[in-house]
């Protein structure tokens, strides 16, 4: 018999999956909501970017890979936000912009470039996209929280309030 008191496992944080692509104008619009959600919940809500590059956006797939490298380098959200803020410019400048943003944020831009060349993050991007398709994601942004899918591709109106309502309920259920 073990007399050592066991530490209770910390509660599992609710997860908000955001199916997004960094060249999407609707995802650019959703950036303000994502910032507000991150500010409101901090580490009580696990907000995860899930990649869903759309074929109509030429640089979305490579941008998803760049975001994964930025995450690996410890600056994922700042990089994601910076690229989303310049989504229109990404459409015109492609990889040059991705590398420029990396340099502006103090990332190892050379390593990011190497990651894009060697494709080390392709499997993550492909797996996210496959999972998104499997659960019915057809456009971006799409949010999944508490088992509910919310489509932001047709407009952001009221979505943040709905996400907050679900997140608050999930957090309250944890006690």
N, CA and C of each residue as an Amber inpcrd file, in Angstrom:
protein
   525
   0.8400000  -1.1800000   0.0000000   0.0000000   0.0000000   0.0000000
   0.8840000   1.2410000   0.0000000   0.5320000   2.1670000  -0.7950000
   1.3020000   3.4000000  -0.9050000   0.6460000   4.4630000  -0.0330000
   1.3870000   4.9560000   0.9760000   0.8520000   5.9600000   1.8870000
   1.0860000   7.3810000   1.3980000   1.7560000   7.5160000   0.2870000
   2.0420000   8.8400000  -0.2420000   0.7810000   9.4060000  -0.8750000
   0.3910000  10.6080000  -0.4320000  -0.8070000  11.1800000  -1.0570000
  -0.5420000  11.4520000  -2.5360000  -1.4950000  11.0770000  -3.3330000
  -1.3110000  11.3090000  -4.7660000  -1.8460000  12.6880000  -5.1170000
  -1.1080000  13.3420000  -5.9430000  -1.5380000  14.6670000  -6.4040000
  -2.6640000  14.4700000  -7.4070000  -3.7100000  15.2360000  -7.2120000
  -4.8280000  15.1610000  -8.1530000  -4.3580000  15.6820000  -9.5060000
  -4.7820000  14.9940000 -10.5340000  -4.4200000  15.4380000 -11.8780000
  -5.0990000  16.7710000 -12.1520000  -4.3810000  17.6890000 -12.7570000
  -5.0170000  18.9700000 -13.0690000  -6.1610000  18.7390000 -14.0550000
  -7.2030000  19.5550000 -13.9550000  -8.3230000  19.3610000 -14.8770000
  -7.8690000  19.5760000 -16.3190000  -8.4440000  18.8140000 -17.1870000
  -8.1420000  18.9590000 -18.6090000  -8.7890000  20.2600000 -19.0810000
  -7.9800000  21.0870000 -19.7230000  -8.5010000  22.3650000 -20.2100000
  -9.4340000  22.1330000 -21.3950000 -10.5110000  22.9140000 -21.4710000
 -11.3290000  22.8470000 -22.6820000 -10.4800000  23.2450000 -23.8830000
 -10.7970000  22.6620000 -25.0230000 -10.0340000  22.9010000 -26.2500000
 -10.9140000  23.6110000 -27.2680000 -10.3610000  24.6540000 -27.8500000
 -10.9800000  25.3190000 -28.9880000 -10.0630000  25.0750000 -30.1740000
 -10.5180000  24.2410000 -31.1000000  -9.7770000  24.0260000 -32.3370000
 -10.2390000  25.0740000 -33.3410000  -9.2820000  25.7700000 -33.9200000
  -9.5820000  26.8000000 -34.9170000  -9.0200000  26.3170000 -36.2450000
  -9.9010000  25.8750000 -37.1300000  -9.5000000  25.4220000 -38.4660000
  -9.3360000  26.6830000 -39.2940000  -8.1230000  26.9150000 -39.7120000
  -7.7430000  28.2170000 -40.2450000  -6.7330000  28.0530000 -41.3670000
  -6.5950000  29.0960000 -42.1490000  -5.4860000  29.1870000 -43.0930000
  -5.0370000  30.6290000 -43.1270000  -3.7440000  30.7980000 -43.2520000
  -3.1470000  32.1080000 -43.0130000  -3.2800000  33.0930000 -44.1660000
  -3.8230000  32.6680000 -45.2940000  -4.0510000  33.5830000 -46.4170000
  -5.5330000  33.9390000 -46.5410000  -6.3570000  33.4240000 -45.6580000
  -7.8090000  33.5830000 -45.7360000  -8.2640000  34.9380000 -45.1920000
  -9.0020000  35.7220000 -45.9920000  -9.4800000  37.0140000 -45.5030000
 -10.4410000  36.8810000 -44.3150000 -11.2460000  35.8090000 -44.2760000
 -12.1540000  35.6100000 -43.1430000 -11.3730000  35.2750000 -41.8720000
 -10.2700000  34.5410000 -41.9970000  -9.4170000  34.2470000 -40.8370000
  -8.7350000  35.5260000 -40.3640000  -8.3660000  36.3840000 -41.3160000
  -7.8020000  37.6910000 -40.9630000  -8.8100000  38.4650000 -40.1110000
 -10.0760000  38.4580000 -40.5230000 -11.1370000  39.1360000 -39.7770000
 -11.3180000  38.5190000 -38.3930000 -11.1490000  37.2040000 -38.2900000
 -11.3320000  36.4940000 -37.0220000 -10.1840000  36.7340000 -36.0430000
  -9.0950000  37.3230000 -36.5030000  -7.9210000  37.5270000 -35.6640000
  -8.2650000  38.3090000 -34.3910000  -9.1010000  39.3240000 -34.5130000
  -9.4930000  40.1110000 -33.3390000 -10.2010000  39.2290000 -32.3090000
 -11.0740000  38.3400000 -32.7750000 -11.7660000  37.4310000 -31.8590000
 -10.7890000  36.4700000 -31.1880000  -9.8420000  35.9480000 -31.9470000
  -8.8590000  35.0290000 -31.3650000  -8.0250000  35.7280000 -30.2980000
  -7.6280000  36.9650000 -30.5740000  -6.8600000  37.7310000 -29.5740000
  -7.6950000  37.9430000 -28.3180000  -8.9650000  38.2840000 -28.4960000
  -9.8430000  38.5250000 -27.3430000 -10.0500000  37.2440000 -26.5340000
 -10.2060000  36.1230000 -27.2090000 -10.3820000  34.8430000 -26.5070000
  -9.1210000  34.4720000 -25.7430000  -7.9720000  34.6790000 -26.3580000
  -6.7050000  34.3680000 -25.6800000  -6.5220000  35.2740000 -24.4670000
  -6.9040000  36.5390000 -24.5920000  -6.7780000  37.4780000 -23.4670000
  -7.7550000  37.1140000 -22.3400000  -8.9570000  36.7460000 -22.6950000
  -9.9760000  36.4400000 -21.6800000  -9.6650000  35.1600000 -20.9120000
  -9.2400000  34.1220000 -21.6220000  -9.1040000  32.8170000 -20.9830000
  -7.6700000  32.4410000 -20.6200000  -6.7000000  33.0900000 -21.2350000
  -5.3130000  32.7380000 -20.9260000  -5.0770000  31.2510000 -21.0830000
  -4.4680000  30.6340000 -20.0790000  -4.1640000  29.2020000 -20.1890000
  -5.3050000  28.2960000 -19.7050000  -6.4740000  28.8870000 -19.3970000
  -7.6260000  28.0550000 -19.0070000  -8.3120000  27.4200000 -20.2130000
  -8.0560000  27.9600000 -21.4100000  -8.6260000  27.4390000 -22.6460000
  -7.4780000  27.1440000 -23.6030000  -7.4340000  25.9290000 -24.0900000
  -6.3820000  25.5200000 -25.0280000  -6.8600000  25.8520000 -26.4420000
  -6.3530000  26.9540000 -26.9900000  -6.7220000  27.3610000 -28.3490000
  -5.6690000  26.8060000 -29.2910000  -6.1100000  25.9130000 -30.1710000
  -5.1820000  25.2490000 -31.0840000  -5.4970000  25.6160000 -32.5270000
  -4.4790000  26.0980000 -33.2150000  -4.6160000  26.3540000 -34.6360000
  -4.5420000  25.0200000 -35.3620000  -5.5310000  24.7630000 -36.1810000
  -5.5470000  23.5650000 -37.0070000  -5.5150000  24.0300000 -38.4600000
  -4.6950000  23.3980000 -39.2360000  -4.4670000  23.8600000 -40.6090000
  -5.5170000  23.3080000 -41.5650000  -6.0480000  24.2110000 -42.3730000
  -6.9920000  23.8240000 -43.4190000  -6.7560000  24.7180000 -44.6330000
  -5.5580000  24.5560000 -45.2620000  -5.2570000  25.4050000 -46.4210000
  -6.2230000  25.1230000 -47.5700000  -6.7500000  26.1800000 -48.1150000
  -7.7090000  26.0650000 -49.2170000  -6.9670000  26.1560000 -50.5450000
  -7.3540000  25.3200000 -51.5140000  -6.6600000  25.3230000 -52.8130000
  -6.6780000  26.6740000 -53.5220000  -7.6920000  27.4910000 -53.2520000
  -7.7950000  28.7820000 -53.9400000  -6.7550000  29.7950000 -53.4720000
  -6.0790000  29.4990000 -52.3630000  -5.0460000  30.4070000 -51.8560000
  -3.6810000  29.7720000 -52.0590000  -2.9490000  30.3190000 -53.0020000
  -1.6910000  29.7560000 -53.4930000  -0.6420000  29.5290000 -52.4040000
  -0.5930000  30.3900000 -51.3960000   0.4860000  30.3180000 -50.4040000
   0.0290000  29.7570000 -49.0520000  -1.2080000  29.3060000 -48.9690000
  -1.7540000  28.8350000 -47.6920000  -1.0380000  27.5840000 -47.1820000
  -0.7160000  26.6730000 -48.0700000  -0.0960000  25.4040000 -47.6560000
   1.3120000  25.6440000 -47.1000000   2.0910000  26.4590000 -47.7690000
   3.4460000  26.7480000 -47.2910000   3.3810000  27.5920000 -46.0140000
   2.3740000  28.4690000 -45.9070000   2.2210000  29.2750000 -44.6910000
   1.9010000  28.3920000 -43.4890000   1.1170000  27.3410000 -43.7080000
   0.8070000  26.4070000 -42.6220000   2.0870000  25.7270000 -42.1290000
   2.9380000  25.3430000 -43.0670000   4.2090000  24.7190000 -42.6860000
   5.0940000  25.7140000 -41.9210000   5.1050000  26.9540000 -42.3680000
   5.9010000  27.9860000 -41.6930000   5.3870000  28.2030000 -40.2690000
   4.0710000  28.1850000 -40.0970000   3.4840000  28.3480000 -38.7580000
   3.9260000  27.2130000 -37.8400000   3.9790000  26.0000000 -38.3770000
   4.4300000  24.8650000 -37.5690000   5.8880000  25.0320000 -37.1500000
   6.7130000  25.5430000 -38.0470000   8.1170000  25.7800000 -37.6850000
   8.2030000  26.8750000 -36.6210000   7.3840000  27.9020000 -36.7420000
   7.3720000  28.9580000 -35.7260000   6.9360000  28.3960000 -34.3720000
   5.9630000  27.5010000 -34.3770000   5.5470000  26.8450000 -33.1340000
   6.7090000  26.0680000 -32.5360000   7.4330000  25.3630000 -33.3930000
   8.5830000  24.5830000 -32.9380000   9.6640000  25.4890000 -32.3470000
   9.7810000  26.6900000 -32.8910000  10.7810000  27.6410000 -32.3890000
  10.2640000  28.4470000 -31.1960000   9.0480000  28.1390000 -30.7280000
   8.5200000  28.7740000 -29.5280000   7.8350000  30.1130000 -29.7230000
   7.5280000  30.4690000 -30.9650000   6.8950000  31.7650000 -31.2420000
   5.6970000  31.5880000 -32.1740000   4.9620000  30.5040000 -31.9520000
   3.8620000  30.1650000 -32.8450000   2.7830000  31.2150000 -32.9540000
   2.1680000  31.5890000 -31.8130000   1.0620000  32.5460000 -31.8900000
   1.5000000  33.9140000 -32.3870000   2.6170000  34.4510000 -31.9240000
   3.0240000  35.7510000 -32.5020000   3.2080000  35.6670000 -34.0250000
   3.7620000  34.5460000 -34.4930000   3.9770000  34.3840000 -35.9350000
   2.6300000  34.2660000 -36.6580000   1.7590000  33.4300000 -36.1380000
   0.4390000  33.2270000 -36.7490000  -0.3030000  34.5600000 -36.8410000
  -0.2990000  35.3090000 -35.7370000  -0.9980000  36.5980000 -35.7280000
  -0.3720000  37.5780000 -36.7220000   0.9520000  37.6000000 -36.7850000
   1.6340000  38.5340000 -37.6900000   1.3360000  38.2000000 -39.1530000
   1.3190000  36.9250000 -39.4880000   1.0330000  36.5370000 -40.8770000
  -0.4420000  36.7770000 -41.1970000  -1.3370000  36.4160000 -40.2710000
  -2.7640000  36.6660000 -40.5040000  -3.0450000  38.1500000 -40.7050000
  -2.3410000  38.9910000 -39.9540000  -2.5340000  40.4370000 -40.0790000
  -2.1210000  40.9360000 -41.4610000  -1.3020000  40.1430000 -42.1500000
  -0.8070000  40.5370000 -43.4760000  -1.2380000  39.5200000 -44.5480000
  -2.4210000  38.9450000 -44.3640000  -2.8810000  37.8760000 -45.2630000
  -2.9700000  38.3220000 -46.7200000  -3.3860000  39.5440000 -46.9460000
  -3.4670000  40.0340000 -48.3260000  -2.0670000  40.1300000 -48.9410000
  -1.1210000  40.6250000 -48.1430000   0.2590000  40.7290000 -48.6040000
   0.8540000  39.3390000 -48.8600000   0.4630000  38.3590000 -48.0430000
   0.9250000  36.9840000 -48.2450000   0.5180000  36.4960000 -49.6320000
  -0.6830000  36.8520000 -50.0550000  -1.1500000  36.4510000 -51.3730000
  -0.2810000  36.9880000 -52.4990000   0.3550000  38.1140000 -52.2710000
   1.1940000  38.7360000 -53.2960000   2.6550000  38.3280000 -53.1870000
   3.1550000  38.1300000 -51.9490000   4.5940000  37.9400000 -51.7590000
   4.9910000  36.5210000 -51.3800000   4.0610000  35.7120000 -50.9260000
   4.3490000  34.3160000 -50.6310000   5.4510000  34.0940000 -49.6140000
   6.3670000  33.1820000 -49.9630000   7.4190000  32.7730000 -49.0340000
   8.2980000  33.9230000 -48.5760000   8.4970000  34.9140000 -49.4200000
   9.3150000  36.0620000 -49.0170000   8.7260000  36.7230000 -47.7810000
   7.4120000  36.8790000 -47.7610000   6.7670000  37.4830000 -46.5950000
   6.9170000  36.5740000 -45.3720000   6.7450000  35.2680000 -45.5560000
   6.8600000  34.3390000 -44.4280000   8.2330000  34.4270000 -43.7700000
   9.2630000  34.5170000 -44.5780000  10.6260000  34.6270000 -44.0540000
  10.8700000  36.0020000 -43.4260000  10.3010000  37.0310000 -44.0270000
  10.4420000  38.3790000 -43.4920000   9.8090000  38.4810000 -42.1020000
   8.6080000  37.9430000 -41.9520000   7.9220000  37.9660000 -40.6560000
   8.7360000  37.1880000 -39.6190000   9.2940000  36.0590000 -40.0270000
  10.1310000  35.2760000 -39.1060000  11.2860000  36.1250000 -38.5950000
  11.9570000  36.8380000 -39.4890000  13.0660000  37.6950000 -39.0890000
  12.6250000  38.8180000 -38.1720000  11.4690000  39.4180000 -38.4720000
  10.9490000  40.5140000 -37.6420000  10.6700000  40.0500000 -36.2100000
  10.2900000  38.7860000 -36.0590000   9.9490000  38.2550000 -34.7370000
  11.1240000  37.5940000 -34.0340000  12.2890000  37.6420000 -34.6640000
  13.4680000  37.0570000 -34.0360000  13.5630000  35.5500000 -34.1600000
  12.7970000  34.9860000 -35.0740000  12.9040000  33.5520000 -35.3370000
  14.1380000  33.2800000 -36.1940000  14.5390000  32.0540000 -36.2440000
  15.6340000  31.6470000 -37.1150000  15.0400000  31.4740000 -38.5170000
  15.0830000  32.5500000 -39.3010000  14.4730000  32.5440000 -40.6370000
  15.1480000  31.5300000 -41.5510000  16.4370000  31.3250000 -41.3700000
  17.1520000  30.3430000 -42.1880000  16.6280000  28.9350000 -41.8950000
  16.3790000  28.6500000 -40.6300000  15.8370000  27.3360000 -40.2590000
  14.4050000  27.1820000 -40.7700000  13.6450000  28.2720000 -40.7360000
  12.2920000  28.2280000 -41.2740000  12.3340000  27.9230000 -42.7670000
  13.2430000  28.5770000 -43.4730000  13.4050000  28.3290000 -44.9070000
  13.7800000  26.8660000 -45.1570000  14.6900000  26.3400000 -44.3490000
  15.0890000  24.9370000 -44.4820000  13.8990000  24.0180000 -44.2400000
  13.0720000  24.3500000 -43.2490000  11.8920000  23.5340000 -42.9550000
  10.9260000  23.5190000 -44.1410000  10.8130000  24.6340000 -44.8250000
   9.9360000  24.6920000 -45.9950000  10.5110000  23.8660000 -47.1430000
  11.8250000  23.8510000 -47.2550000  12.4730000  23.0850000 -48.3240000
  12.4030000  21.5860000 -48.0370000  12.6980000  21.1950000 -46.7940000
  12.7420000  19.7490000 -46.5000000  11.3710000  19.1550000 -46.1660000
  10.3660000  20.0070000 -45.9850000   9.0080000  19.5090000 -45.7890000
   8.7620000  18.8110000 -44.4690000   9.5150000  19.1580000 -43.4480000
   9.4100000  18.4380000 -42.1690000   8.0550000  18.5780000 -41.4820000
   7.2550000  19.5770000 -41.8750000   5.9550000  19.7850000 -41.2280000
   4.7740000  19.3970000 -42.1210000   5.0680000  18.8100000 -43.2710000
   3.9980000  18.4170000 -44.2060000   2.9850000  17.4740000 -43.5710000
   3.4550000  16.5030000 -42.8040000   2.5480000  15.5090000 -42.2230000
   1.5650000  16.1400000 -41.2490000   2.0150000  17.1200000 -40.4830000
   1.1230000  17.7920000 -39.5380000   0.0240000  18.5350000 -40.2960000
   0.4250000  19.2700000 -41.3150000  -0.5430000  20.0390000 -42.1030000
  -1.5280000  19.0890000 -42.7870000  -1.0170000  18.0340000 -43.3930000
  -1.8830000  17.0700000 -44.0770000  -2.8350000  16.3790000 -43.1030000
  -2.3280000  16.0310000 -41.9150000  -3.1750000  15.3610000 -40.9150000
  -4.2880000  16.2950000 -40.4390000  -3.9600000  17.5640000 -40.1960000
  -4.9860000  18.5300000 -39.8000000  -6.0550000  18.6450000 -40.8790000
  -5.6150000  18.7660000 -42.1170000  -6.5660000  18.9310000 -43.2050000
  -7.4630000  17.6900000 -43.3390000  -6.8820000  16.5250000 -43.2220000
  -7.6640000  15.2880000 -43.3130000  -8.6720000  15.1960000 -42.1750000
  -8.2400000  15.5410000 -40.9700000  -9.1600000  15.5080000 -39.8310000
 -10.2860000  16.5180000 -40.0120000  -9.9320000  17.7060000 -40.5030000
 -10.9490000  18.7170000 -40.7610000 -11.9960000  18.2240000 -41.7420000
 -11.5380000  17.6310000 -42.8300000 -12.4820000  17.0860000 -43.8180000
 -13.3580000  16.0120000 -43.1910000 -12.7710000  15.1790000 -42.3490000
 -13.5060000  14.0770000 -41.7210000 -14.6200000  14.5750000 -40.8010000
 -14.4380000  15.7430000 -40.1920000 -15.4800000  16.2550000 -39.2930000
 -16.3830000  17.2830000 -39.9760000 -16.1970000  17.4770000 -41.2670000
 -17.1050000  18.3270000 -42.0250000 -16.6730000  19.7590000 -42.2320000
 -15.3980000  20.0710000 -41.9610000 -14.9130000  21.4250000 -42.2290000
 -14.8570000  21.5970000 -43.7500000 -15.4410000  22.6900000 -44.2200000
 -15.4150000  22.9710000 -45.6600000 -14.7920000  24.3220000 -45.9620000
 -14.6700000  25.1690000 -44.9460000 -14.0930000  26.4880000 -45.1440000
 -13.4850000  26.9880000 -43.8530000 -12.8650000  28.1530000 -43.9530000
 -12.1910000  28.7160000 -42.7900000 -12.6950000  30.1230000 -42.5260000
 -12.6900000  30.5450000 -41.2630000 -12.3790000  29.7440000 -40.0860000
 -13.5670000  28.8810000 -39.6720000 -13.2700000  27.7430000 -39.1200000
 -14.2690000  26.8810000 -38.4950000 -13.7570000  26.5760000 -37.0950000
 -14.6450000  26.6800000 -36.1250000 -14.2790000  26.4620000 -34.7260000
 -14.9500000  25.1880000 -34.2330000 -14.2240000  24.4400000 -33.4050000
 -14.8150000  23.2690000 -32.7560000 -14.4900000  23.3810000 -31.2730000
 -15.5380000  23.4010000 -30.4650000 -15.3880000  23.4730000 -29.0100000
 -16.5320000  22.7040000 -28.3670000 -16.1870000  21.8840000 -27.3890000
 -17.2150000  21.1130000 -26.6890000 -18.0380000  20.2380000 -27.6130000
 -17.4070000  19.7350000 -28.6740000 -18.1080000  18.8750000 -29.6150000
 -18.9970000  19.6100000 -30.6080000 -18.9860000  20.9300000 -30.5710000
 -19.8170000  21.7110000 -31.4860000 -18.9450000  22.3940000 -32.5300000
 -19.3890000  22.3230000 -33.7690000 -18.6860000  22.9740000 -34.8750000
 -19.4100000  24.2720000 -35.2200000 -18.6480000  25.3550000 -35.2780000
 -19.1840000  26.6720000 -35.6030000 -18.4660000  27.1870000 -36.8380000
 -19.2190000  27.5000000 -37.8780000 -18.6460000  27.9200000 -39.1510000
 -18.5040000  29.4310000 -39.1890000 -17.2560000  29.8970000 -39.2780000
 -17.0070000  31.3310000 -39.3490000 -16.7990000  31.8340000 -40.7560000
 -16.8230000  30.9320000 -41.7320000 -16.5910000  31.3280000 -43.1120000
 -17.7170000  32.1440000 -43.7080000 -18.8850000  32.0840000 -43.0710000
 -20.0220000  32.8530000 -43.5780000 -20.2030000  34.1480000 -42.7980000
 -19.3340000  34.3990000 -41.8370000 -19.3820000  35.6270000 -41.0500000
 -19.0350000  35.3490000 -39.6010000 -18.4720000  36.3620000 -38.9680000
 -18.0240000  36.2250000 -37.5750000 -19.0760000  36.6770000 -36.5730000
 -20.1470000  37.2510000 -37.0650000 -21.1650000  37.8280000 -36.1930000
 -21.6610000  36.8180000 -35.1540000 -21.4780000  37.1580000 -33.8850000
 -21.9880000  36.3360000 -32.7950000 -21.1690000  35.1070000 -32.4470000
 -20.1440000  34.8050000 -33.2340000 -19.3840000  33.5770000 -32.9700000
 -18.5680000  33.6470000 -31.6850000 -17.9380000  34.7810000 -31.4400000
 -17.1300000  34.8810000 -30.2230000 -18.0100000  34.7040000 -28.9910000
 -19.1920000  35.3050000 -28.9980000 -20.1060000  35.1620000 -27.8600000
 -20.5150000  33.7050000 -27.6820000 -20.7590000  33.0050000 -28.7770000
 -21.1440000  31.5910000 -28.7030000 -19.9760000  30.7500000 -28.1750000
 -18.7720000  31.0300000 -28.6440000 -17.5840000  30.3100000 -28.1600000
 -17.3940000  30.5690000 -26.6690000 -17.5570000  31.8260000 -26.2450000
 -17.4110000  32.1620000 -24.8300000 -18.4580000  31.4490000 -23.9860000
 -19.6710000  31.3780000 -24.4890000 -20.7550000  30.6910000 -23.7710000
 -20.4000000  29.2140000 -23.5540000 -19.9150000  28.5700000 -24.5930000
 -19.5460000  27.1540000 -24.4900000 -18.3300000  26.9820000 -23.5830000
 -17.3200000  27.8410000 -23.7490000 -16.1090000  27.7500000 -22.9220000
 -16.4480000  27.9730000 -21.4500000 -17.2850000  28.9600000 -21.1690000
 -17.6760000  29.2260000 -19.7800000 -18.3910000  28.0240000 -19.1800000
 -19.2680000  27.4040000 -19.9490000 -20.0010000  26.2180000 -19.4610000
 -19.0230000  25.0820000 -19.1860000 -18.0920000  24.8430000 -20.1180000
 -17.1120000  23.7630000 -19.9320000 -16.2300000  24.0240000 -18.7130000
 -15.8200000  25.2530000 -18.5170000 -14.9940000  25.5960000 -17.3580000
 -15.7870000  25.4460000 -16.0570000 -17.0510000  25.8420000 -16.0720000
 -17.8970000  25.7180000 -14.8710000 -18.1070000  24.2390000 -14.5060000
 -18.2280000  23.3920000 -15.5200000 -18.4120000  21.9570000 -15.2800000
 -17.2000000  21.3350000 -14.6000000 -16.0460000  21.9610000 -14.7660000
 -14.8260000  21.4450000 -14.1410000 -14.8180000  21.7490000 -12.6390000
 -15.6260000  22.7040000 -12.2490000 -15.7390000  23.0290000 -10.8240000
 -14.6800000  23.9200000 -10.4030000
